[in-house]
Amino acid sequence: MRHYRHLIFLIATLFFIGWSSIGAKAQTESRQIQGFVVDTAGTRLKGVTIRLTSTEDTVTVVTSNAGYYRVKDIEGTDIRISYSMLGYQIVNRTLSPQNLSSFIVMPNVMLKPQSSLIEGVYIVKTVPVVYAGDTIQYNMDAFTFRANSLLEEALKQLPGIQVSRDGTVYAQGKPISSVRVDGRKFFGGDVLTATRNLPADFIKSIQILNHRDDHAIDRGFTAEDPEKILNIVLKDDRKRISFGQLTGGVGTRERYIGSAGFNRFDDGQEFSLVGSINNTNTSLFSFGSPTGMGEREKSLFDVNDFVDPTDGLNNIKSLGFSFSDNLAEHTQLNASYSFTRKKNVTEGNSILSSDYVGNRIRNKEDYVINNNDNFHRLTAELKHRFKNHDILEVKPVFSYNEVSVWNKRDRLTKSNQITNDGKYQDSSSHKNPNLDLDILYAKAFKKPGRKLLGSVSFNFNSQRKLEDVWDYYVSVDSTPVDPIRSRFEQRYFIQQRNGTDGASVSLSFVEPFSEYSTLEFLYNYEITDMTTQRIVEDKLKFTEPDNFFYVDSLGVNYNYRFRNSRMGLNYQYTPNKTFKANIGFAVQPVRLTSFLPREDMQYTYENVNLVPTAGFKWRLNDEADWSVDYVGKNNQPNLLHIIPIRDNSNSQNIIIGNPELKAEFSNRISTTLRKFVTSRGQYFETNFAYNYVVNKIVSDKKAFFGSTIQETTFKNTDGYYDIKWYYLFNTPLFNENVQLDISGNVDYYNNLSYINDQRNTTRQFIYSQSTQLRYTWSDYFESMFNANYLLNSASYTWPVSTNITGHSLLASAATKSYLGEYVTLGAEMSQRFNSGYASSFMNINPTIINAYLEFSFLHNKRALLRFQGFDLLDQNKNMGTYSEYIGNDIYEARNNRLGRYFMVTLNMRLQKYPKKK
């Protein structure tokens, strides 16, 4: 209840601030001027720049799609207005003092074509960034890019956008999850493929969208945050073109890279074919996810750390194609296929400390992991609009993943009395086919505002795992006067099949019942079936020659079903274009059942959740909006949590599932304020979110007395919550050549666990602050300076109050100089300072220096020869550090990474334009 009081106080404060700002603004007398701009034929002109000056103000705006403009809050006299647009004569207007009033409607302004430049005419530069609701648009003509730059290089120069070394793109502090070209998915929406293949000079504008789905407006209930989508709008003369690239390179330490790509755009028809091979940790495909395959989640904090962020040494081969076309006038098809083969070898060491009353179990490991991963992904998307304007969408996605892993560990485990020294080996193979199918139908009506939307989704997932585990150690018990030595060995061969099949159906009907109000009726039904079969063979025991000894207590045949239906109403009130509010209520029955055929045991859990939803979005003015939302959501337990077996394949860490677990229910409230100042090129955004979870699934861990063995199961509990706040601000300094980006976030987690039947609270506080300054001087020089600070503090209450605080400070700089038309010289350096971590290998201070020299040649600089030195001080190999604090556990690890190497590469860019008729 105390947390809810804090939330009520926060919302009341935000309301007071908003109303106070409006009240203060109303007390200032000002003028509003509006009108239309047309050409000689009377057609309204879009994109006309209007510059207004007075004795006290200077304001610049741009006409809308309808040729409309409005300038608000103008003070002073001697008002002069100029209307300009490339290809048209400039028009000037002056308002006499006697004609001034609080509201002025200008007569239509007509611009006449101008076929030649008139000496002395001042043309206003294209507005660089345009803010429109949930979309931020960057007009590329307003920025200066080096000739033949790829999109990835161009994105680094746009305000509010940052690109990490592995290609992850961040916009306004959040990662881009998908890419479209002219509204269509490019290469299945893959981010890396687009940014590392599309030339920047093909692009008219870049749009950053806060996107849920194509029919988000029809969905009143949504528990998901919008994702960031990058939409690329091509120039009109680049919509019919063929282009591609060839790259090859060799380096020291047997480094190599090769890639080829071909792309064809033909007025809506698109075809792309790309492939690569390398051992420099360069990934071509991200499969729609900025984190790639199997890597840890990356944060904005690491964007300007010039390390290679990939653990281990990798050999990557990839191939893929994408196709998009209009099969008929109202039918569109997108399809893509990609294949990646990744071989990874990771060497590292880790320390895991677990504290108990009067005892600490410390596990130190040195390991080598070999991972061979083959991943296929085939996607398609069919959209059809019927003559009555109904819409049908079908989206199948099929993937097949085959992985083999060999894991070898030297392990030393100690408690206060016992020391175990031994080895652990685990070899396994996984086969995982997966099919997702989404079908959506949107019914159109003649009555404005009436909508009917139905969707069906299916998911079929199967996994087969074969695992061979060998666990061996020598144990020394120092409790008696004469220490006792013993030997432990086990070897299991495990066969496991898991299946997860799911289906969901949703129906939404929206009916307007007044000029400003609509009512939505929503129904959703979801069912998930999980099955698992596990057979364990003890390879150290034999009944008879050529027979197997199965351990019945470790095998299982288990079935699980989760049902979830939701019925609700949502009322939406939209009195005008600046304010929208909704309030809704839903009833959500939940049923979990599981069955063990062998034991003839069934577990059942039923509950009914009452789910209120509420929110509003208020556009305070043309450049600012404020929103508040509340959503509730069910989270079902996964198979690891519920499968009722005693998995002791790792003898030191035994895991037991709990089939009686309940589903979690999260309550999340968030508020976002955004402000964009077009005339100054400034953007500000801040968000505060509070999340409280009922029936949180937490670990329940116990230590066996007189041993180093720990056993973990799971249970439900209440009391978990997290609070998150972030802000970001970007602005030009002095002029547009100097760009400042500032961002920061604060995360607080009140996490729970149970240790030896005692409730433990782990409180984690994470604070980060980032500042970046970018400077561009004409076409000759670019530089970037960055500073990041990260504080990670964790405390837990059991067995004794303990606090661990880690600090990281990162300072980096990069510069690029153009020595004439054909030579480019670049260098980058980052210095990190770490302190406060438990392990010495975490408190390292690496310095990373990279440098390169480029030569352009051939016609139109189509060829690029590059000499590159990566990690000149050979310190990147020490950077694969990772820490985690959960319950009474402190886990810290370091993995090997790619070290210093030198490389020479040659890149050839190919372009072919259609012949002019």
mmCIF file of N, CA and C in Angstrom, residues 176-231:
data_model
loop_
_atom_site.group_PDB
_atom_site.id
_atom_site.type_symbol
_atom_site.label_atom_id
_atom_site.label_comp_id
_atom_site.label_asym_id
_atom_site.label_seq_id
_atom_site.Cartn_x
_atom_site.Cartn_y
_atom_site.Cartn_z
ATOM 1 N N ILE A 176 17.139 -0.206 -31.787
ATOM 2 C CA ILE A 176 16.290 -0.413 -32.958
ATOM 3 C C ILE A 176 16.113 -1.918 -33.160
ATOM 4 N N SER A 177 14.871 -2.369 -33.281
ATOM 5 C CA SER A 177 14.621 -3.809 -33.373
ATOM 6 C C SER A 177 14.314 -4.271 -34.788
ATOM 7 N N SER A 178 13.939 -3.363 -35.679
ATOM 8 C CA SER A 178 13.573 -3.776 -37.030
ATOM 9 C C SER A 178 13.770 -2.611 -37.991
ATOM 10 N N VAL A 179 13.990 -2.948 -39.272
ATOM 11 C CA VAL A 179 14.229 -1.940 -40.307
ATOM 12 C C VAL A 179 13.258 -2.160 -41.456
ATOM 13 N N ARG A 180 12.753 -1.041 -41.982
ATOM 14 C CA ARG A 180 11.915 -1.076 -43.173
ATOM 15 C C ARG A 180 12.462 -0.107 -44.212
ATOM 16 N N VAL A 181 12.205 -0.425 -45.467
ATOM 17 C CA VAL A 181 12.557 0.462 -46.564
ATOM 18 C C VAL A 181 11.274 0.834 -47.279
ATOM 19 N N ASP A 182 10.957 2.134 -47.294
ATOM 20 C CA ASP A 182 9.697 2.622 -47.869
ATOM 21 C C ASP A 182 8.497 1.865 -47.297
ATOM 22 N N GLY A 183 8.548 1.609 -45.987
ATOM 23 C CA GLY A 183 7.424 0.979 -45.304
ATOM 24 C C GLY A 183 7.406 -0.528 -45.351
ATOM 25 N N ARG A 184 8.319 -1.140 -46.108
ATOM 26 C CA ARG A 184 8.360 -2.599 -46.199
ATOM 27 C C ARG A 184 9.563 -3.135 -45.438
ATOM 28 N N LYS A 185 9.403 -4.305 -44.870
ATOM 29 C CA LYS A 185 10.515 -4.910 -44.150
ATOM 30 C C LYS A 185 11.643 -5.233 -45.125
ATOM 31 N N PHE A 186 12.840 -4.816 -44.758
ATOM 32 C CA PHE A 186 14.032 -5.102 -45.565
ATOM 33 C C PHE A 186 14.766 -6.272 -44.945
ATOM 34 N N PHE A 187 14.926 -7.319 -45.714
ATOM 35 C CA PHE A 187 15.596 -8.525 -45.242
ATOM 36 C C PHE A 187 14.966 -9.045 -43.946
ATOM 37 N N GLY A 188 13.636 -9.123 -43.946
ATOM 38 C CA GLY A 188 12.921 -9.600 -42.768
ATOM 39 C C GLY A 188 13.008 -8.658 -41.597
ATOM 40 N N GLY A 189 13.366 -7.394 -41.848
ATOM 41 C CA GLY A 189 13.499 -6.422 -40.768
ATOM 42 C C GLY A 189 14.856 -6.419 -40.113
ATOM 43 N N ASP A 190 15.830 -7.140 -40.696
ATOM 44 C CA ASP A 190 17.133 -7.269 -40.049
ATOM 45 C C ASP A 190 17.876 -5.936 -40.028
ATOM 46 N N VAL A 191 18.411 -5.590 -38.871
ATOM 47 C CA VAL A 191 19.041 -4.289 -38.679
ATOM 48 C C VAL A 191 20.401 -4.233 -39.361
ATOM 49 N N LEU A 192 21.283 -5.197 -39.073
ATOM 50 C CA LEU A 192 22.647 -5.153 -39.590
ATOM 51 C C LEU A 192 22.688 -5.205 -41.109
ATOM 52 N N THR A 193 21.826 -6.013 -41.700
ATOM 53 C CA THR A 193 21.844 -6.141 -43.147
ATOM 54 C C THR A 193 21.549 -4.806 -43.822
ATOM 55 N N ALA A 194 20.618 -4.050 -43.262
ATOM 56 C CA ALA A 194 20.270 -2.756 -43.843
ATOM 57 C C ALA A 194 21.367 -1.729 -43.625
ATOM 58 N N THR A 195 21.852 -1.612 -42.389
ATOM 59 C CA THR A 195 22.806 -0.548 -42.076
ATOM 60 C C THR A 195 24.157 -0.779 -42.716
ATOM 61 N N ARG A 196 24.524 -2.047 -43.014
ATOM 62 C CA ARG A 196 25.829 -2.342 -43.580
ATOM 63 C C ARG A 196 25.798 -2.626 -45.086
ATOM 64 N N ASN A 197 24.644 -2.331 -45.733
ATOM 65 C CA ASN A 197 24.548 -2.532 -47.169
ATOM 66 C C ASN A 197 23.983 -1.324 -47.914
ATOM 67 N N LEU A 198 23.094 -0.550 -47.297
ATOM 68 C CA LEU A 198 22.452 0.550 -47.997
ATOM 69 C C LEU A 198 23.351 1.786 -48.014
ATOM 70 N N PRO A 199 23.629 2.362 -49.185
ATOM 71 C CA PRO A 199 24.411 3.605 -49.249
ATOM 72 C C PRO A 199 23.610 4.784 -48.699
ATOM 73 N N ALA A 200 24.274 5.662 -47.986
ATOM 74 C CA ALA A 200 23.589 6.795 -47.371
ATOM 75 C C ALA A 200 23.046 7.766 -48.408
ATOM 76 N N ASP A 201 23.716 7.908 -49.565
ATOM 77 C CA ASP A 201 23.256 8.895 -50.534
ATOM 78 C C ASP A 201 22.044 8.422 -51.333
ATOM 79 N N PHE A 202 21.535 7.217 -51.050
ATOM 80 C CA PHE A 202 20.279 6.762 -51.648
ATOM 81 C C PHE A 202 19.071 7.244 -50.845
ATOM 82 N N ILE A 203 19.299 7.743 -49.650
ATOM 83 C CA ILE A 203 18.231 7.900 -48.662
ATOM 84 C C ILE A 203 17.774 9.350 -48.595
ATOM 85 N N LYS A 204 16.481 9.543 -48.679
ATOM 86 C CA LYS A 204 15.874 10.871 -48.554
ATOM 87 C C LYS A 204 15.680 11.243 -47.099
ATOM 88 N N SER A 205 15.153 10.318 -46.290
ATOM 89 C CA SER A 205 14.929 10.602 -44.869
ATOM 90 C C SER A 205 14.941 9.315 -44.077
ATOM 91 N N ILE A 206 15.209 9.468 -42.796
ATOM 92 C CA ILE A 206 15.180 8.364 -41.829
ATOM 93 C C ILE A 206 14.080 8.658 -40.820
ATOM 94 N N GLN A 207 13.207 7.690 -40.588
ATOM 95 C CA GLN A 207 12.126 7.861 -39.627
ATOM 96 C C GLN A 207 12.290 6.870 -38.482
ATOM 97 N N ILE A 208 12.238 7.372 -37.254
ATOM 98 C CA ILE A 208 12.273 6.529 -36.065
ATOM 99 C C ILE A 208 10.852 6.457 -35.520
ATOM 100 N N LEU A 209 10.283 5.257 -35.496
ATOM 101 C CA LEU A 209 8.886 5.068 -35.117
ATOM 102 C C LEU A 209 8.787 4.326 -33.797
ATOM 103 N N ASN A 210 7.893 4.770 -32.913
ATOM 104 C CA ASN A 210 7.488 3.980 -31.754
ATOM 105 C C ASN A 210 6.343 3.083 -32.207
ATOM 106 N N HIS A 211 6.634 1.818 -32.400
ATOM 107 C CA HIS A 211 5.734 0.934 -33.137
ATOM 108 C C HIS A 211 5.308 -0.248 -32.270
ATOM 109 N N ARG A 212 4.004 -0.554 -32.273
ATOM 110 C CA ARG A 212 3.527 -1.779 -31.623
ATOM 111 C C ARG A 212 3.201 -2.820 -32.689
ATOM 112 N N ASP A 213 2.188 -2.576 -33.502
ATOM 113 C CA ASP A 213 1.918 -3.398 -34.669
ATOM 114 C C ASP A 213 1.091 -2.557 -35.628
ATOM 115 N N ASP A 214 0.861 -3.106 -36.805
ATOM 116 C CA ASP A 214 0.196 -2.320 -37.837
ATOM 117 C C ASP A 214 -1.225 -1.944 -37.474
ATOM 118 N N HIS A 215 -1.809 -2.622 -36.481
ATOM 119 C CA HIS A 215 -3.181 -2.321 -36.088
ATOM 120 C C HIS A 215 -3.248 -1.973 -34.612
ATOM 121 N N ALA A 216 -2.203 -1.320 -34.102
ATOM 122 C CA ALA A 216 -2.160 -1.007 -32.672
ATOM 123 C C ALA A 216 -3.301 -0.111 -32.266
ATOM 124 N N ILE A 217 -3.782 0.735 -33.198
ATOM 125 C CA ILE A 217 -4.861 1.658 -32.854
ATOM 126 C C ILE A 217 -6.147 0.901 -32.542
ATOM 127 N N ASP A 218 -6.243 -0.336 -33.032
ATOM 128 C CA ASP A 218 -7.442 -1.121 -32.794
ATOM 129 C C ASP A 218 -7.372 -1.925 -31.513
ATOM 130 N N ARG A 219 -6.266 -1.899 -30.826
ATOM 131 C CA ARG A 219 -6.095 -2.718 -29.641
ATOM 132 C C ARG A 219 -6.115 -1.831 -28.411
ATOM 133 N N GLY A 220 -7.137 -1.958 -27.612
ATOM 134 C CA GLY A 220 -7.231 -1.124 -26.420
ATOM 135 C C GLY A 220 -6.363 -1.620 -25.297
ATOM 136 N N PHE A 221 -6.128 -2.940 -25.237
ATOM 137 C CA PHE A 221 -5.329 -3.518 -24.174
ATOM 138 C C PHE A 221 -3.988 -3.951 -24.746
ATOM 139 N N THR A 222 -2.925 -3.475 -24.194
ATOM 140 C CA THR A 222 -1.598 -3.940 -24.597
ATOM 141 C C THR A 222 -0.672 -3.862 -23.404
ATOM 142 N N ALA A 223 0.028 -4.956 -23.146
ATOM 143 C CA ALA A 223 0.950 -4.990 -22.012
ATOM 144 C C ALA A 223 2.389 -4.821 -22.454
ATOM 145 N N GLU A 224 2.603 -4.567 -23.751
ATOM 146 C CA GLU A 224 3.956 -4.481 -24.260
ATOM 147 C C GLU A 224 4.339 -3.028 -24.540
ATOM 148 N N ASP A 225 5.604 -2.699 -24.268
ATOM 149 C CA ASP A 225 6.114 -1.386 -24.637
ATOM 150 C C ASP A 225 6.308 -1.335 -26.154
ATOM 151 N N PRO A 226 6.157 -0.161 -26.759
ATOM 152 C CA PRO A 226 6.405 -0.074 -28.199
ATOM 153 C C PRO A 226 7.872 -0.316 -28.511
ATOM 154 N N GLU A 227 8.131 -0.905 -29.671
ATOM 155 C CA GLU A 227 9.503 -1.121 -30.107
ATOM 156 C C GLU A 227 9.921 0.005 -31.047
ATOM 157 N N LYS A 228 11.229 0.199 -31.162
ATOM 158 C CA LYS A 228 11.766 1.216 -32.045
ATOM 159 C C LYS A 228 11.974 0.607 -33.439
ATOM 160 N N ILE A 229 11.339 1.237 -34.439
ATOM 161 C CA ILE A 229 11.447 0.799 -35.823
ATOM 162 C C ILE A 229 12.138 1.895 -36.620
ATOM 163 N N LEU A 230 13.057 1.503 -37.508
ATOM 164 C CA LEU A 230 13.720 2.445 -38.388
ATOM 165 C C LEU A 230 13.154 2.269 -39.794
ATOM 166 N N ASN A 231 12.516 3.314 -40.317
ATOM 167 C CA ASN A 231 11.973 3.284 -41.674
ATOM 168 C C ASN A 231 12.822 4.183 -42.566
#
